Amino acid sequence: MSPAPTPTPAAAVRASARRRRFGWPQRVFSQVLLMQLAIATGVTVLATGLFLAPLSDQLDDQAMRRALAIAGTTASPEVAAELLAFPPAAAGPVQAEAERIRTATGAEYVVIMDRRGVRWSHTDPAQIGKVVSTDPSEVLAGQDVMEIDSGTLGRSARGKVPLREADGDIVGAVSVGIEYDSVRARLLAAIPGLLAYAGGALAAGALAAYLISRRLQRRTHDLAFSDISALLAEREAMLHGIREGVVALDGAGRIRLLNDEAQRLLGVGPEATGRPLDEVLGEGRTADVLAGRVTGEDLVTVRGHRVLIANRMPTDDGGAVATLRDRTELERLGRELDSTRGLIDALRAQDHEHANRMHTLLGLLELEMHEEAVEFVTDVVGVHRATAEQVTEKVHDPLLAALLVGKATVAAERGVSLRLAPGTLLPDRLVEPRELVTIVGNLVDNAVDAAAGSDEPLVEVELRAEGRTAVLRVTDSGPGVPPERRELVFTEGWSTKDLPAHGGKRGLGLAMVRRLAERQGGSARVREPAGSGTGGAEFTVVLPEALTDAAVTRAEAAPDAAATGPERAPVTEAR
């Protein structure tokens, strides 16, 4: 017979694992069921023991109090009067009253004694006239006594009270005993019932444990604890590794989960977990979208300087899971594409106009009308130069001035007149000129779109400084904004325009304007121009602390002027 093959290390490990599984189940259902059964059994045994332990003392106390109550009822002034009026005798009225009470209450004995301790009544008539076997001094001193003691009739639960006359003088005492064997019998009689109740409670607990474990088995898909731990680790790795924000909410609107990308996109930290969504994000479209107050797919929202696309899926427990995608760069590229298309159209129109001018100039030269040709060229060049000089005289910041000159050219190609208001004067003291460029660009683009096609297309821009506050006002001759929509136009995703050619989202420009203004502590609002009477819209943006102090600017500009010398002179002249 060939020897049995030696098991490999892998087989030994599998066998060891099988033995471990046999000794202690791996499934969550089985482990929880065994633990609940063990807990239910332990609690039942402990509760039964804790109930039985004081039960004997409680029964003793009840028996002593019952004896004391019977003694108190017996010790009446009438009994005291009979004790004083008649000698102790088996046929005396005191014995008769005591036996009546003993028979009615089921007491073991009712003994009435005088101040010397001599019995006037007893269950055994032979004991009448004899001194009691226990010391009666305490009760004869006027105190009630409860005790477990032994006497002529054996061990009993006793209650003793003084016997007083009608005027309150103590003339004796009453002692009542409850048979102690009956107390013990009550204790023993209670044990089977108690054990039956404990067994019933244990059975109910086992059934409840089984039902709970079965429910847990269905909810955990009969997984082992090790599988759940692995799934949790994989979930954490996935949530914190993907480049898409994930926000989980519970049924009460509190943040239950916030992965790393969501924290970055929303500008919050891990301490936001467990707090209400509205408290963390504040009022705004982002909170409304994540909370489900705004419904739809691929909802656009702005958080800080980021453009986000949000989708929300409810969960069975009343909560929800929302995903966030960063569309900031895509929206920027889309806007640049729109701007490029607009510039291309403007350049095409300028090319057409330039060709017409060149043909006109060529005709004047061929006709040898040289003076007219010079006048024509001077007039064309002078219009553009006058526009640039007008802007740079009133707007000293080079970025804003360049933006307005470019916007004036594009507006002119669309048949819209873009001009600066008479009160415009903005010094070169901006703290964040790029943010103001964004605000002005968005407002002017919207104004040009609104004014195009009106009877007298006009866009007027006013920029002025009030101390350190910059005030921007853009007025157009378009159809205007109805009063009920004047707050709605600043909401992300709301727009009256068609979708752009690149398929991006509309309704971000004015929302971005208000967000930038509020971030600097300012405001953005729209109304009908004062005194217009013909419609139009007037957008006003106030930016506190947008400019530096004039004294600081001059102090910083002096060294620059000395260092750069004549290179800054043309800018100064332009101003």
Short mmCIF file of N, CA and C in Angstrom, two decimals, residues 27-34 36-37 205-223:
data_model
loop_
_atom_site.label_atom_id
_atom_site.label_comp_id
_atom_site.label_asym_id
_atom_site.label_seq_id
_atom_site.Cartn_x
_atom_site.Cartn_y
_atom_site.Cartn_z
N ARG A 27 -19.58 34.42 7.77
CA ARG A 27 -20.62 35.29 7.25
C ARG A 27 -21.13 36.23 8.33
N VAL A 28 -21.50 37.41 7.90
CA VAL A 28 -22.02 38.40 8.84
C VAL A 28 -23.30 37.88 9.49
N PHE A 29 -24.16 37.24 8.69
CA PHE A 29 -25.42 36.71 9.20
C PHE A 29 -25.18 35.74 10.35
N SER A 30 -24.30 34.79 10.14
CA SER A 30 -24.07 33.75 11.15
C SER A 30 -23.42 34.33 12.40
N GLN A 31 -22.44 35.18 12.23
CA GLN A 31 -21.76 35.75 13.39
C GLN A 31 -22.71 36.61 14.22
N VAL A 32 -23.49 37.44 13.55
CA VAL A 32 -24.41 38.30 14.28
C VAL A 32 -25.48 37.48 14.99
N LEU A 33 -25.97 36.41 14.34
CA LEU A 33 -26.96 35.56 14.98
C LEU A 33 -26.40 34.91 16.24
N LEU A 34 -25.19 34.36 16.14
CA LEU A 34 -24.59 33.72 17.32
C LEU A 34 -24.35 34.74 18.43
N GLN A 36 -25.97 37.56 18.96
CA GLN A 36 -27.23 37.99 19.53
C GLN A 36 -27.83 36.91 20.44
N LEU A 37 -27.71 35.63 20.03
CA LEU A 37 -28.20 34.55 20.89
C LEU A 37 -27.43 34.51 22.20
N GLY A 205 -36.43 36.55 22.26
CA GLY A 205 -35.17 37.19 21.88
C GLY A 205 -34.46 36.42 20.77
N ALA A 206 -34.51 35.08 20.85
CA ALA A 206 -33.88 34.26 19.81
C ALA A 206 -34.58 34.45 18.47
N LEU A 207 -35.92 34.50 18.51
CA LEU A 207 -36.66 34.72 17.26
C LEU A 207 -36.35 36.10 16.68
N ALA A 208 -36.32 37.12 17.55
CA ALA A 208 -35.99 38.47 17.07
C ALA A 208 -34.57 38.50 16.52
N ALA A 209 -33.64 37.83 17.19
CA ALA A 209 -32.26 37.79 16.70
C ALA A 209 -32.19 37.12 15.33
N TYR A 210 -32.97 36.07 15.15
CA TYR A 210 -32.96 35.37 13.86
C TYR A 210 -33.52 36.27 12.76
N LEU A 211 -34.64 36.94 13.05
CA LEU A 211 -35.24 37.81 12.04
C LEU A 211 -34.31 38.96 11.68
N ILE A 212 -33.69 39.56 12.71
CA ILE A 212 -32.76 40.66 12.44
C ILE A 212 -31.57 40.17 11.63
N SER A 213 -31.08 39.01 11.97
CA SER A 213 -29.93 38.46 11.25
C SER A 213 -30.28 38.14 9.81
N ARG A 214 -31.51 37.63 9.58
CA ARG A 214 -31.94 37.36 8.21
C ARG A 214 -32.04 38.66 7.41
N ARG A 215 -32.56 39.70 8.04
CA ARG A 215 -32.61 40.99 7.35
C ARG A 215 -31.21 41.50 7.06
N LEU A 216 -30.33 41.34 8.02
CA LEU A 216 -28.95 41.76 7.82
C LEU A 216 -28.30 40.94 6.71
N GLN A 217 -28.66 39.67 6.63
CA GLN A 217 -28.12 38.83 5.57
C GLN A 217 -28.53 39.34 4.20
N ARG A 218 -29.81 39.75 4.07
CA ARG A 218 -30.27 40.28 2.79
C ARG A 218 -29.61 41.62 2.48
N ARG A 219 -29.47 42.47 3.50
CA ARG A 219 -28.89 43.80 3.27
C ARG A 219 -27.40 43.74 2.96
N THR A 220 -26.70 42.76 3.52
CA THR A 220 -25.26 42.63 3.27
C THR A 220 -24.95 41.62 2.18
N HIS A 221 -26.01 41.10 1.52
CA HIS A 221 -25.83 40.13 0.44
C HIS A 221 -25.01 38.92 0.88
N ASP A 222 -25.19 38.52 2.14
CA ASP A 222 -24.53 37.34 2.70
C ASP A 222 -23.01 37.40 2.55
N LEU A 223 -22.46 38.60 2.77
CA LEU A 223 -21.01 38.77 2.67
C LEU A 223 -20.35 38.48 4.01
#
